[in-house]
Amino acid sequence: MGINAQWLTFLSIVSWVVFSFMVAVIAFYSFLLLVSLFQLRRSYQLDEWEPYEELLDVSYAKPISILVPVYNESAGIFGTVRSLLSIEYPEYEIMVINDGSTDDTLAKLIESFQLVRTNKVIRQQLKTKPVKAVYRSKLYRHLFVIDKENGGKADALNAGINVSRYPYFCSIDGDSVLERSAFLKVMKPIIDSDGEVIASGGSIRIANGCEIERGEIVKVGLSRHPLVVMQVIEYLRAFLMGRIGLSRHNLLLIVSGAFGVFSKRWVIEAGGYAHTVGEDMELVVRLHRLIKERKESKKIVYVPDPVCWTEAPESLKYLRRQRRRWHRGLLESLWIHRCIIFNPKYGSIGLVSMPYFFFIEFLGPVVELAGYIIMIVSLFLGGIYIEFAILLFLLSVIYGSIFSMVAVLLEEWTVRKFPNVSDIVRLFLFSFTESLWYRPLTVWWRCEGIIDALRKKRGWGEMERKGVSK
C-alpha cells in the first residue's frame, strides 16, 4: 500500500470517527432539548408571583449570607452592592470580600457605604490567607466588607464562609447585578425540599446593552456588538437547554460561581472551595462525590427563572482568555475527580454526567477541530470526499446553529427577558451564522485551553472591566 493510500485510509477512519461523534452528540442534545422543553413549559404555566410570595414571611424563609469576592472591581462594585441591597428577601447579610485589590475598590466601598471597622468573631473553619480587617456599614447594618490578603477567588470565598453567620450562602461575582426577586426564586427549591436540595443555581445573562441604574435593571436590551450577541446566544443555549436537562435527573455538575446558593454545612464538610481555576465546578463535583460516598439522598438543582446579569468581554483578546481559562478549569476538575468516571459506585454521576463532561464538553472541541480540518482537506481531494465534507458541514450546522436557534425560541416561548421583538429577531439571525465563524473560534480557543493545561499554566489572567452599572 502506497503512502497516499495509507493517508486516505487514515483520513477515512478519522472522518467516520468525527461523523459518529457528531451524530451521538446531536442525539444527546436532542434528548436534553426535549427534557428542557417539557420542564420549562411546566414551570412557566405556574403563576409568576404567587408561588414566591409566601417566602417573604421571615418565619418561613431561611436566612442567607451573600458572598461577593472582589479583586480590582472598582468599575462595577458599587452597582453590584446596590443591587444586593434592594433585593426582595426577608433576612440576609452581604459580605464583600476584598481579596487584596490593588485599585481603589476598598476605598470606594468605604466612601460609598460609610464603612467603619468592627470587631467580629471569625471561626476558622476553612484555612485562608489572613484577614486584615472587617468593616460594617453605618447606613446598612447587614452590609460587611472583609479586607484580606490576596489569595485568589477560592480563598476569598472560604474567608467569607468563615465570617458569615447564616446556614446558607450565595456566591456572587463582583461585576454582577441581580434581579430583585432572584433570591426568592433560587431559594424556593431549597426551602420546599426541607434539606434535600443542598445547592441551587440560577441563570446568568449578559448585561451589556441593558440599562442599569443604581444596581437595578431598568431596561433589558441587546448589545450592538456581534461578539456580545453571540455570547448571549451561547448563554441561552447552555442554561435553557444543557443545565435544565441535566438538573432534571440530578446530573448537574456546574452551579455558576456568578450566582449559586449552597448549604454552608455541606460545603465545610466537603472542605470548602479548592484553589483551582474552575473552583465552582470542582466544588459541585466534590459535593456529589460526598453525597454518593455517604449514601445520602441530596440534590443539586438549576432554577431557570432567577437571573443574575453580568458583564461579558467585548474584545476577542479577553473572550479568548476567558474561554481558555474555562476549558483549563474543566480539565482540572475532571482530572481531580477522574476516579468517578465510569465508576458505578457514584451512580448516574459516574456513569452519565462525568463521561458527558469528559467526552462531549472536554474532548468535543478536539473532535470538532478535526472535523473542520477534514472538511478543508476533503475539498482538495475531490470526488466522494467533497460529499463527505458537505455532510460534516451540515452536521456542524445542526450541532451549532440549529440548537442555538432553538434556544432563542425557548427564550421567547418561556422566560421572555427581551421585551423588544427586534432583539429576538437579531438573536435568531445571528444564531444562524454561529457555525460559520463564532463556533470555530471558540473550538480553537478551547483547544488552546487544553494545551495551557498540559503546559501547567496557572492563574486567571487579567480581564477588562468597564462596569455595567451607573
Short mmCIF file of C-alpha atoms in Angstrom, two decimals:
data_model
loop_
_atom_site.label_atom_id
_atom_site.label_comp_id
_atom_site.label_asym_id
_atom_site.label_seq_id
_atom_site.Cartn_x
_atom_site.Cartn_y
_atom_site.Cartn_z
CA MET A 1 0.00 0.00 0.00
CA GLY A 2 1.44 3.37 -1.02
CA ILE A 3 1.81 6.44 1.14
CA ASN A 4 -1.15 8.17 -0.48
CA ALA A 5 -3.36 5.13 0.09
CA GLN A 6 -2.32 4.97 3.75
CA TRP A 7 -3.11 8.64 4.14
CA LEU A 8 -6.53 8.22 2.55
CA THR A 9 -7.27 5.25 4.82
CA PHE A 10 -6.30 7.29 7.86
CA LEU A 11 -8.42 10.21 6.67
CA SER A 12 -11.37 7.89 6.13
CA ILE A 13 -11.11 6.41 9.65
CA VAL A 14 -10.84 9.85 11.28
CA SER A 15 -13.75 11.11 9.18
CA TRP A 16 -16.03 8.32 10.34
CA VAL A 17 -14.95 8.83 13.97
CA VAL A 18 -15.84 12.53 13.70
CA PHE A 19 -19.12 11.71 11.93
CA SER A 20 -20.12 9.13 14.57
CA PHE A 21 -19.19 11.51 17.41
CA MET A 22 -21.26 14.37 15.99
CA VAL A 23 -24.29 12.12 15.43
CA ALA A 24 -24.05 10.87 19.03
CA VAL A 25 -23.74 14.41 20.37
CA ILE A 26 -26.71 15.63 18.33
CA ALA A 27 -28.78 12.72 19.67
CA PHE A 28 -27.77 13.52 23.27
CA TYR A 29 -28.52 17.24 22.89
CA SER A 30 -31.84 16.43 21.27
CA PHE A 31 -32.73 14.41 24.37
CA LEU A 32 -31.69 17.32 26.63
CA LEU A 33 -33.77 19.65 24.46
CA LEU A 34 -36.91 17.54 24.89
CA VAL A 35 -36.40 17.31 28.66
CA SER A 36 -35.82 21.08 28.86
CA LEU A 37 -38.86 21.79 26.72
CA PHE A 38 -41.26 19.89 28.98
CA GLN A 39 -39.63 21.19 32.16
CA LEU A 40 -39.78 24.82 31.05
CA ARG A 41 -43.40 24.64 29.97
CA ARG A 42 -44.39 23.00 33.24
CA SER A 43 -42.56 25.68 35.22
CA TYR A 44 -43.94 28.66 33.33
CA GLN A 45 -47.54 27.51 33.41
CA LEU A 46 -47.38 28.47 37.09
CA ASP A 47 -48.25 31.98 38.21
CA GLU A 48 -45.14 34.17 38.05
CA TRP A 49 -45.52 35.69 41.53
CA GLU A 50 -47.87 33.71 43.73
CA PRO A 51 -45.58 30.70 44.47
CA TYR A 52 -42.88 33.03 45.88
CA GLU A 53 -45.00 35.46 47.89
CA GLU A 54 -45.06 33.25 51.00
CA LEU A 55 -41.24 33.28 51.13
CA LEU A 56 -41.35 36.93 52.22
CA ASP A 57 -42.53 35.63 55.59
CA VAL A 58 -39.45 35.72 57.87
CA SER A 59 -40.58 32.67 59.83
CA TYR A 60 -40.75 30.59 56.65
CA ALA A 61 -37.65 31.70 54.76
CA LYS A 62 -34.11 30.60 55.57
CA PRO A 63 -31.57 33.40 56.18
CA ILE A 64 -28.70 33.62 53.74
CA SER A 65 -25.23 35.14 53.57
CA ILE A 66 -24.32 36.72 50.22
CA LEU A 67 -20.59 36.46 49.48
CA VAL A 68 -19.09 38.82 46.90
CA PRO A 69 -15.37 38.13 46.26
CA VAL A 70 -13.74 41.11 44.54
CA TYR A 71 -10.32 41.86 43.14
CA ASN A 72 -9.85 45.19 41.32
CA GLU A 73 -13.60 45.52 40.66
CA SER A 74 -13.77 49.29 41.17
CA ALA A 75 -15.68 49.82 37.92
CA GLY A 76 -18.70 47.71 38.84
CA ILE A 77 -18.67 47.03 42.59
CA PHE A 78 -20.97 49.93 43.55
CA GLY A 79 -23.73 48.73 41.21
CA THR A 80 -23.38 45.15 42.41
CA VAL A 81 -23.73 46.09 46.08
CA ARG A 82 -26.61 48.46 45.32
CA SER A 83 -28.47 45.67 43.53
CA LEU A 84 -27.98 43.35 46.52
CA LEU A 85 -29.23 45.98 48.97
CA SER A 86 -32.51 46.22 47.07
CA ILE A 87 -33.32 42.51 46.69
CA GLU A 88 -36.61 41.10 47.95
CA TYR A 89 -35.73 38.67 50.70
CA PRO A 90 -36.66 38.80 54.40
CA GLU A 91 -33.32 38.10 56.11
CA TYR A 92 -29.81 38.23 54.67
CA GLU A 93 -26.35 39.70 55.09
CA ILE A 94 -23.97 40.93 52.41
CA MET A 95 -20.28 40.19 52.73
CA VAL A 96 -17.96 41.77 50.18
CA ILE A 97 -14.52 40.11 50.38
CA ASN A 98 -11.76 42.41 49.13
CA ASP A 99 -9.05 39.98 48.09
CA GLY A 100 -6.08 42.33 48.25
CA SER A 101 -7.22 44.65 45.45
CA THR A 102 -4.53 46.99 44.12
CA ASP A 103 -7.00 49.59 42.81
CA ASP A 104 -9.45 51.77 44.78
CA THR A 105 -12.11 49.06 45.27
CA LEU A 106 -11.87 49.17 49.08
CA ALA A 107 -11.69 52.97 49.24
CA LYS A 108 -14.78 53.28 47.01
CA LEU A 109 -16.71 50.85 49.24
CA ILE A 110 -15.69 52.68 52.43
CA GLU A 111 -16.72 56.05 51.00
CA SER A 112 -19.93 54.95 49.26
CA PHE A 113 -21.41 52.95 52.15
CA GLN A 114 -19.81 54.70 55.16
CA LEU A 115 -17.91 51.66 56.39
CA VAL A 116 -16.29 51.54 59.83
CA ARG A 117 -14.06 48.85 61.31
CA THR A 118 -15.81 46.41 63.60
CA ASN A 119 -14.79 43.57 65.89
CA LYS A 120 -16.28 40.39 64.50
CA VAL A 121 -15.57 36.84 65.65
CA ILE A 122 -14.08 34.74 62.85
CA ARG A 123 -14.42 30.98 63.10
CA GLN A 124 -11.50 29.40 61.21
CA GLN A 125 -13.50 26.50 59.79
CA LEU A 126 -11.61 26.78 56.49
CA LYS A 127 -7.97 27.76 56.13
CA THR A 128 -7.43 31.11 54.36
CA LYS A 129 -4.99 33.96 53.96
CA PRO A 130 -5.03 36.40 56.94
CA VAL A 131 -7.98 38.78 57.29
CA LYS A 132 -6.71 42.31 57.88
CA ALA A 133 -9.99 43.96 58.88
CA VAL A 134 -13.77 43.63 58.86
CA TYR A 135 -15.89 46.71 58.14
CA ARG A 136 -19.59 47.34 58.71
CA SER A 137 -21.78 49.94 57.03
CA LYS A 138 -23.33 52.67 59.16
CA LEU A 139 -26.06 53.03 56.53
CA TYR A 140 -26.91 49.35 56.06
CA ARG A 141 -26.27 47.24 59.14
CA HIS A 142 -26.38 43.99 57.17
CA LEU A 143 -23.53 45.07 54.85
CA PHE A 144 -19.99 43.95 55.74
CA VAL A 145 -16.67 44.21 53.90
CA ILE A 146 -13.83 41.80 54.66
CA ASP A 147 -10.37 43.09 53.76
CA LYS A 148 -7.82 40.29 53.41
CA GLU A 149 -4.51 39.42 51.84
CA ASN A 150 -4.65 38.24 48.24
CA GLY A 151 -5.21 34.51 47.95
CA GLY A 152 -7.45 34.06 44.91
CA LYS A 153 -11.20 33.71 44.46
CA ALA A 154 -11.48 30.37 46.27
CA ASP A 155 -9.57 31.73 49.26
CA ALA A 156 -11.79 34.82 49.36
CA LEU A 157 -14.95 32.71 49.34
CA ASN A 158 -13.60 30.49 52.12
CA ALA A 159 -12.87 33.62 54.18
CA GLY A 160 -16.42 34.79 53.59
CA ILE A 161 -17.76 31.42 54.75
CA ASN A 162 -15.69 31.70 57.95
CA VAL A 163 -17.06 35.17 58.75
CA SER A 164 -20.67 34.56 57.69
CA ARG A 165 -23.27 33.57 60.28
CA TYR A 166 -26.18 32.11 58.28
CA PRO A 167 -26.72 28.42 57.29
CA TYR A 168 -26.83 29.12 53.54
CA PHE A 169 -24.56 31.28 51.44
CA CYS A 170 -24.65 32.58 47.90
CA SER A 171 -21.59 33.41 45.81
CA ILE A 172 -21.95 36.44 43.52
CA ASP A 173 -19.35 37.86 41.14
CA GLY A 174 -18.26 41.42 41.76
CA ASP A 175 -19.41 42.60 38.31
CA SER A 176 -22.93 41.19 38.55
CA VAL A 177 -26.42 42.66 39.05
CA LEU A 178 -29.31 40.60 40.43
CA GLU A 179 -32.99 40.92 39.65
CA ARG A 180 -34.90 41.90 42.79
CA SER A 181 -36.86 38.65 43.09
CA ALA A 182 -33.91 36.39 42.19
CA PHE A 183 -33.26 35.15 45.72
CA LEU A 184 -36.89 34.28 46.37
CA LYS A 185 -36.82 32.08 43.28
CA VAL A 186 -33.41 30.46 43.71
CA MET A 187 -34.11 29.65 47.39
CA LYS A 188 -37.56 28.15 46.79
CA PRO A 189 -36.38 24.60 45.90
CA ILE A 190 -34.08 24.60 48.95
CA ILE A 191 -36.88 25.67 51.29
CA ASP A 192 -39.52 23.40 49.75
CA SER A 193 -37.25 20.33 49.83
CA ASP A 194 -36.69 20.58 53.60
CA GLY A 195 -32.94 19.96 53.32
CA GLU A 196 -32.93 17.56 50.36
CA VAL A 197 -31.62 20.25 47.98
CA ILE A 198 -28.19 21.40 49.20
CA ALA A 199 -27.30 23.70 46.29
CA SER A 200 -29.26 25.73 43.77
CA GLY A 201 -28.13 27.83 40.83
CA GLY A 202 -29.85 30.48 38.75
CA SER A 203 -29.37 31.76 35.20
CA ILE A 204 -26.58 34.05 34.06
CA ARG A 205 -27.40 36.63 31.39
CA ILE A 206 -25.32 39.25 29.58
CA ALA A 207 -25.74 42.79 30.93
CA ASN A 208 -24.02 44.55 28.00
CA GLY A 209 -26.69 46.54 26.20
CA CYS A 210 -29.04 46.73 29.20
CA GLU A 211 -29.91 49.96 31.01
CA ILE A 212 -28.85 49.62 34.64
CA GLU A 213 -29.16 52.42 37.18
CA ARG A 214 -28.09 52.25 40.83
CA GLY A 215 -27.76 48.49 40.72
CA GLU A 216 -31.15 47.72 39.17
CA ILE A 217 -32.16 46.59 35.68
CA VAL A 218 -34.18 49.43 34.18
CA LYS A 219 -34.49 48.03 30.68
CA VAL A 220 -33.31 44.77 29.14
CA GLY A 221 -31.59 45.32 25.82
CA LEU A 222 -29.25 43.64 23.37
CA SER A 223 -25.75 44.91 22.66
CA ARG A 224 -24.89 46.09 19.15
CA HIS A 225 -21.54 44.28 19.33
CA PRO A 226 -21.67 41.00 17.30
CA LEU A 227 -19.29 39.24 19.71
CA VAL A 228 -21.56 40.04 22.67
CA VAL A 229 -24.67 38.94 20.77
CA MET A 230 -23.08 35.56 20.12
CA GLN A 231 -22.28 35.21 23.83
CA VAL A 232 -25.93 35.96 24.67
CA ILE A 233 -26.96 33.10 22.37
CA GLU A 234 -24.30 30.84 23.85
CA TYR A 235 -25.57 31.52 27.40
CA LEU A 236 -29.18 30.85 26.36
CA ARG A 237 -28.16 27.52 24.88
CA ALA A 238 -26.04 26.48 27.89
CA PHE A 239 -28.63 27.37 30.51
CA LEU A 240 -32.03 26.81 28.84
CA MET A 241 -31.02 23.53 27.18
CA GLY A 242 -28.00 21.99 28.89
CA ARG A 243 -28.47 22.75 32.57
CA ILE A 244 -32.24 22.24 32.69
CA GLY A 245 -31.88 18.79 31.14
CA LEU A 246 -29.05 17.73 33.44
CA SER A 247 -30.71 19.18 36.55
CA ARG A 248 -33.93 17.27 35.87
CA HIS A 249 -32.09 14.00 36.63
CA ASN A 250 -29.70 15.35 39.31
CA LEU A 251 -26.77 15.24 36.88
CA LEU A 252 -25.75 18.89 37.21
CA LEU A 253 -22.01 19.37 37.75
CA ILE A 254 -21.87 23.16 37.42
CA VAL A 255 -23.52 25.79 39.59
CA SER A 256 -22.16 29.05 38.24
CA GLY A 257 -19.81 30.93 40.54
CA ALA A 258 -21.59 34.10 39.44
CA PHE A 259 -24.88 33.04 41.10
CA GLY A 260 -25.20 29.90 43.24
CA VAL A 261 -26.63 29.09 46.69
CA PHE A 262 -25.09 26.38 48.88
CA SER A 263 -25.65 24.75 52.26
CA LYS A 264 -22.75 26.03 54.37
CA ARG A 265 -22.59 22.85 56.45
CA TRP A 266 -22.16 20.63 53.40
CA VAL A 267 -19.56 22.90 51.82
CA ILE A 268 -17.50 23.00 55.03
CA GLU A 269 -17.69 19.21 55.35
CA ALA A 270 -16.52 18.94 51.74
CA GLY A 271 -13.52 21.13 52.57
CA GLY A 272 -14.64 24.45 51.11
CA TYR A 273 -13.52 25.89 47.80
CA ALA A 274 -10.32 24.45 46.32
CA HIS A 275 -7.60 26.57 44.74
CA THR A 276 -8.40 25.63 41.17
CA VAL A 277 -9.22 27.68 38.06
CA GLY A 278 -12.73 26.19 37.91
CA GLU A 279 -13.46 26.30 41.64
CA ASP A 280 -17.24 26.43 41.13
CA MET A 281 -17.44 23.18 39.13
CA GLU A 282 -14.85 21.41 41.29
CA LEU A 283 -16.88 22.14 44.44
CA VAL A 284 -20.10 20.80 42.89
CA VAL A 285 -18.37 17.60 41.75
CA ARG A 286 -16.88 17.18 45.24
CA LEU A 287 -20.33 17.66 46.80
CA HIS A 288 -21.81 15.00 44.50
CA ARG A 289 -18.95 12.72 45.43
CA LEU A 290 -19.54 13.30 49.16
CA ILE A 291 -23.27 12.65 48.75
CA LYS A 292 -22.68 9.33 46.98
CA GLU A 293 -19.99 8.18 49.42
CA ARG A 294 -22.31 8.87 52.36
CA LYS A 295 -25.24 7.30 50.50
CA GLU A 296 -27.35 10.41 51.12
CA SER A 297 -30.36 11.44 49.04
CA LYS A 298 -29.40 15.03 48.28
CA LYS A 299 -29.85 17.12 45.15
CA ILE A 300 -28.12 19.98 43.34
CA VAL A 301 -30.55 21.82 41.06
CA TYR A 302 -30.78 24.58 38.48
CA VAL A 303 -33.64 27.12 38.51
CA PRO A 304 -34.05 28.90 35.14
CA ASP A 305 -36.08 31.95 36.18
CA PRO A 306 -33.88 33.82 38.72
CA VAL A 307 -31.39 35.84 36.71
CA CYS A 308 -28.04 37.37 37.50
CA TRP A 309 -26.80 39.85 34.90
CA THR A 310 -23.05 40.01 34.31
CA GLU A 311 -20.60 41.83 32.06
CA ALA A 312 -19.30 39.94 29.02
CA PRO A 313 -15.99 40.50 27.20
CA GLU A 314 -16.34 42.74 24.14
CA SER A 315 -12.96 42.01 22.55
CA LEU A 316 -11.53 38.85 21.01
CA LYS A 317 -8.49 39.16 23.28
CA TYR A 318 -10.39 38.91 26.56
CA LEU A 319 -13.01 36.44 25.30
CA ARG A 320 -10.23 34.13 24.13
CA ARG A 321 -8.55 34.41 27.52
CA GLN A 322 -11.82 33.60 29.30
CA ARG A 323 -12.61 30.52 27.18
CA ARG A 324 -9.11 29.13 27.50
CA ARG A 325 -9.36 29.51 31.28
CA TRP A 326 -12.80 27.89 31.42
CA HIS A 327 -11.61 24.84 29.49
CA ARG A 328 -8.50 24.58 31.62
CA GLY A 329 -10.72 24.65 34.71
CA LEU A 330 -12.93 21.91 33.23
CA LEU A 331 -9.93 19.63 32.73
CA GLU A 332 -8.68 20.40 36.22
CA SER A 333 -11.98 19.37 37.81
CA LEU A 334 -12.23 16.22 35.70
CA TRP A 335 -8.65 15.22 36.50
CA ILE A 336 -9.02 15.75 40.26
CA HIS A 337 -12.11 13.51 40.30
CA ARG A 338 -11.12 11.12 37.48
CA CYS A 339 -11.83 8.10 39.70
CA ILE A 340 -15.56 8.85 39.39
CA ILE A 341 -15.72 8.38 35.61
CA PHE A 342 -17.49 5.10 34.74
CA ASN A 343 -17.45 4.14 38.43
CA PRO A 344 -20.83 2.52 39.32
CA LYS A 345 -20.24 3.43 42.98
CA TYR A 346 -21.20 7.01 42.07
CA GLY A 347 -24.38 6.09 40.22
CA SER A 348 -25.56 8.33 37.40
CA ILE A 349 -22.90 10.95 38.21
CA GLY A 350 -20.14 8.43 37.44
CA LEU A 351 -21.89 6.64 34.57
CA VAL A 352 -23.56 9.56 32.76
CA SER A 353 -22.64 13.04 33.95
CA MET A 354 -18.85 12.75 34.28
CA PRO A 355 -18.48 10.86 30.94
CA TYR A 356 -20.66 13.55 29.30
CA PHE A 357 -18.42 16.35 30.54
CA PHE A 358 -15.28 14.43 29.60
CA PHE A 359 -16.17 13.16 26.13
CA ILE A 360 -18.56 15.90 24.92
CA GLU A 361 -17.60 19.06 26.79
CA PHE A 362 -13.85 18.47 27.16
CA LEU A 363 -12.88 16.32 24.15
CA GLY A 364 -15.63 17.73 21.92
CA PRO A 365 -13.56 20.72 20.71
CA VAL A 366 -10.71 18.40 19.66
CA VAL A 367 -13.08 16.26 17.57
CA GLU A 368 -14.77 19.37 16.12
CA LEU A 369 -11.39 20.83 15.17
CA ALA A 370 -10.54 17.55 13.43
CA GLY A 371 -13.85 17.85 11.59
CA TYR A 372 -13.02 21.35 10.33
CA ILE A 373 -9.61 20.15 9.13
CA ILE A 374 -11.20 17.17 7.35
CA MET A 375 -13.72 19.45 5.61
CA ILE A 376 -10.92 21.67 4.28
CA VAL A 377 -8.73 18.72 3.16
CA SER A 378 -11.70 16.98 1.51
CA LEU A 379 -12.35 19.98 -0.72
CA PHE A 380 -8.90 19.49 -2.27
CA LEU A 381 -9.26 15.73 -2.66
CA GLY A 382 -12.44 15.96 -4.71
CA GLY A 383 -14.79 13.10 -5.58
CA ILE A 384 -16.63 11.40 -2.73
CA TYR A 385 -14.68 13.41 -0.17
CA ILE A 386 -16.47 16.61 -1.20
CA GLU A 387 -19.79 14.92 -0.46
CA PHE A 388 -18.45 13.84 2.93
CA ALA A 389 -17.26 17.39 3.62
CA ILE A 390 -20.76 18.71 2.85
CA LEU A 391 -22.26 16.10 5.18
CA LEU A 392 -19.91 17.10 8.01
CA PHE A 393 -20.72 20.75 7.43
CA LEU A 394 -24.46 20.09 7.64
CA LEU A 395 -23.94 18.18 10.89
CA SER A 396 -21.89 21.06 12.31
CA VAL A 397 -24.71 23.47 11.39
CA ILE A 398 -27.22 21.27 13.23
CA TYR A 399 -24.84 20.87 16.19
CA GLY A 400 -24.12 24.61 16.34
CA SER A 401 -26.58 26.93 14.68
CA ILE A 402 -29.82 24.93 14.81
CA PHE A 403 -29.62 24.18 18.53
CA SER A 404 -28.77 27.82 19.20
CA MET A 405 -31.77 28.95 17.15
CA VAL A 406 -33.97 26.60 19.18
CA ALA A 407 -32.53 28.08 22.40
CA VAL A 408 -33.55 31.56 21.22
CA LEU A 409 -37.07 30.30 20.52
CA LEU A 410 -37.17 28.73 24.00
CA GLU A 411 -36.24 32.12 25.47
CA GLU A 412 -39.13 33.80 23.68
CA TRP A 413 -41.55 30.96 24.45
CA THR A 414 -40.92 30.84 28.19
CA VAL A 415 -38.62 33.29 30.01
CA ARG A 416 -39.17 36.31 27.72
CA LYS A 417 -36.50 38.54 29.21
CA PHE A 418 -36.12 40.52 25.97
CA PRO A 419 -39.13 42.86 25.57
CA ASN A 420 -38.29 44.01 22.03
CA VAL A 421 -39.22 41.72 19.15
CA SER A 422 -36.33 43.18 17.16
CA ASP A 423 -33.87 41.78 19.74
CA ILE A 424 -35.30 38.28 19.36
CA VAL A 425 -35.11 38.56 15.58
CA ARG A 426 -31.46 39.68 15.77
CA LEU A 427 -30.64 36.79 18.13
CA PHE A 428 -32.34 34.34 15.79
CA LEU A 429 -30.48 35.63 12.72
CA PHE A 430 -27.12 35.73 14.49
CA SER A 431 -27.58 32.17 15.77
CA PHE A 432 -27.91 31.02 12.16
CA THR A 433 -24.35 32.28 11.50
CA GLU A 434 -22.78 30.63 14.58
CA SER A 435 -21.27 27.66 12.73
CA LEU A 436 -19.69 29.94 10.13
CA TRP A 437 -17.43 31.99 12.42
CA TYR A 438 -18.14 32.04 16.17
CA ARG A 439 -18.14 28.33 16.93
CA PRO A 440 -14.87 27.61 15.08
CA LEU A 441 -13.27 30.42 17.10
CA THR A 442 -14.42 29.02 20.45
CA VAL A 443 -13.41 25.50 19.39
CA TRP A 444 -9.88 26.72 18.68
CA TRP A 445 -9.70 28.66 21.98
CA ARG A 446 -10.86 25.64 23.97
CA CYS A 447 -8.20 23.51 22.29
CA GLU A 448 -5.70 26.16 23.33
CA GLY A 449 -7.03 25.74 26.85
CA ILE A 450 -6.10 22.04 26.71
CA ILE A 451 -2.59 23.00 25.63
CA ASP A 452 -2.42 25.50 28.51
CA ALA A 453 -3.43 22.76 30.94
CA LEU A 454 -0.83 20.33 29.59
CA ARG A 455 1.79 23.07 29.97
CA LYS A 456 0.54 23.52 33.57
CA LYS A 457 -0.30 27.17 33.08
CA ARG A 458 -1.64 28.78 36.25
CA GLY A 459 -3.61 31.89 37.10
CA TRP A 460 -6.69 33.63 35.73
CA GLY A 461 -5.14 36.37 33.62
CA GLU A 462 -6.31 39.98 33.65
CA MET A 463 -9.81 40.76 32.40
CA GLU A 464 -11.03 44.16 31.23
CA ARG A 465 -13.92 45.61 33.26
CA LYS A 466 -15.92 48.58 32.02
CA GLY A 467 -18.66 48.27 34.63
CA VAL A 468 -22.32 47.51 33.89
CA SER A 469 -23.94 49.88 36.36
CA LYS A 470 -24.29 53.60 36.75
#
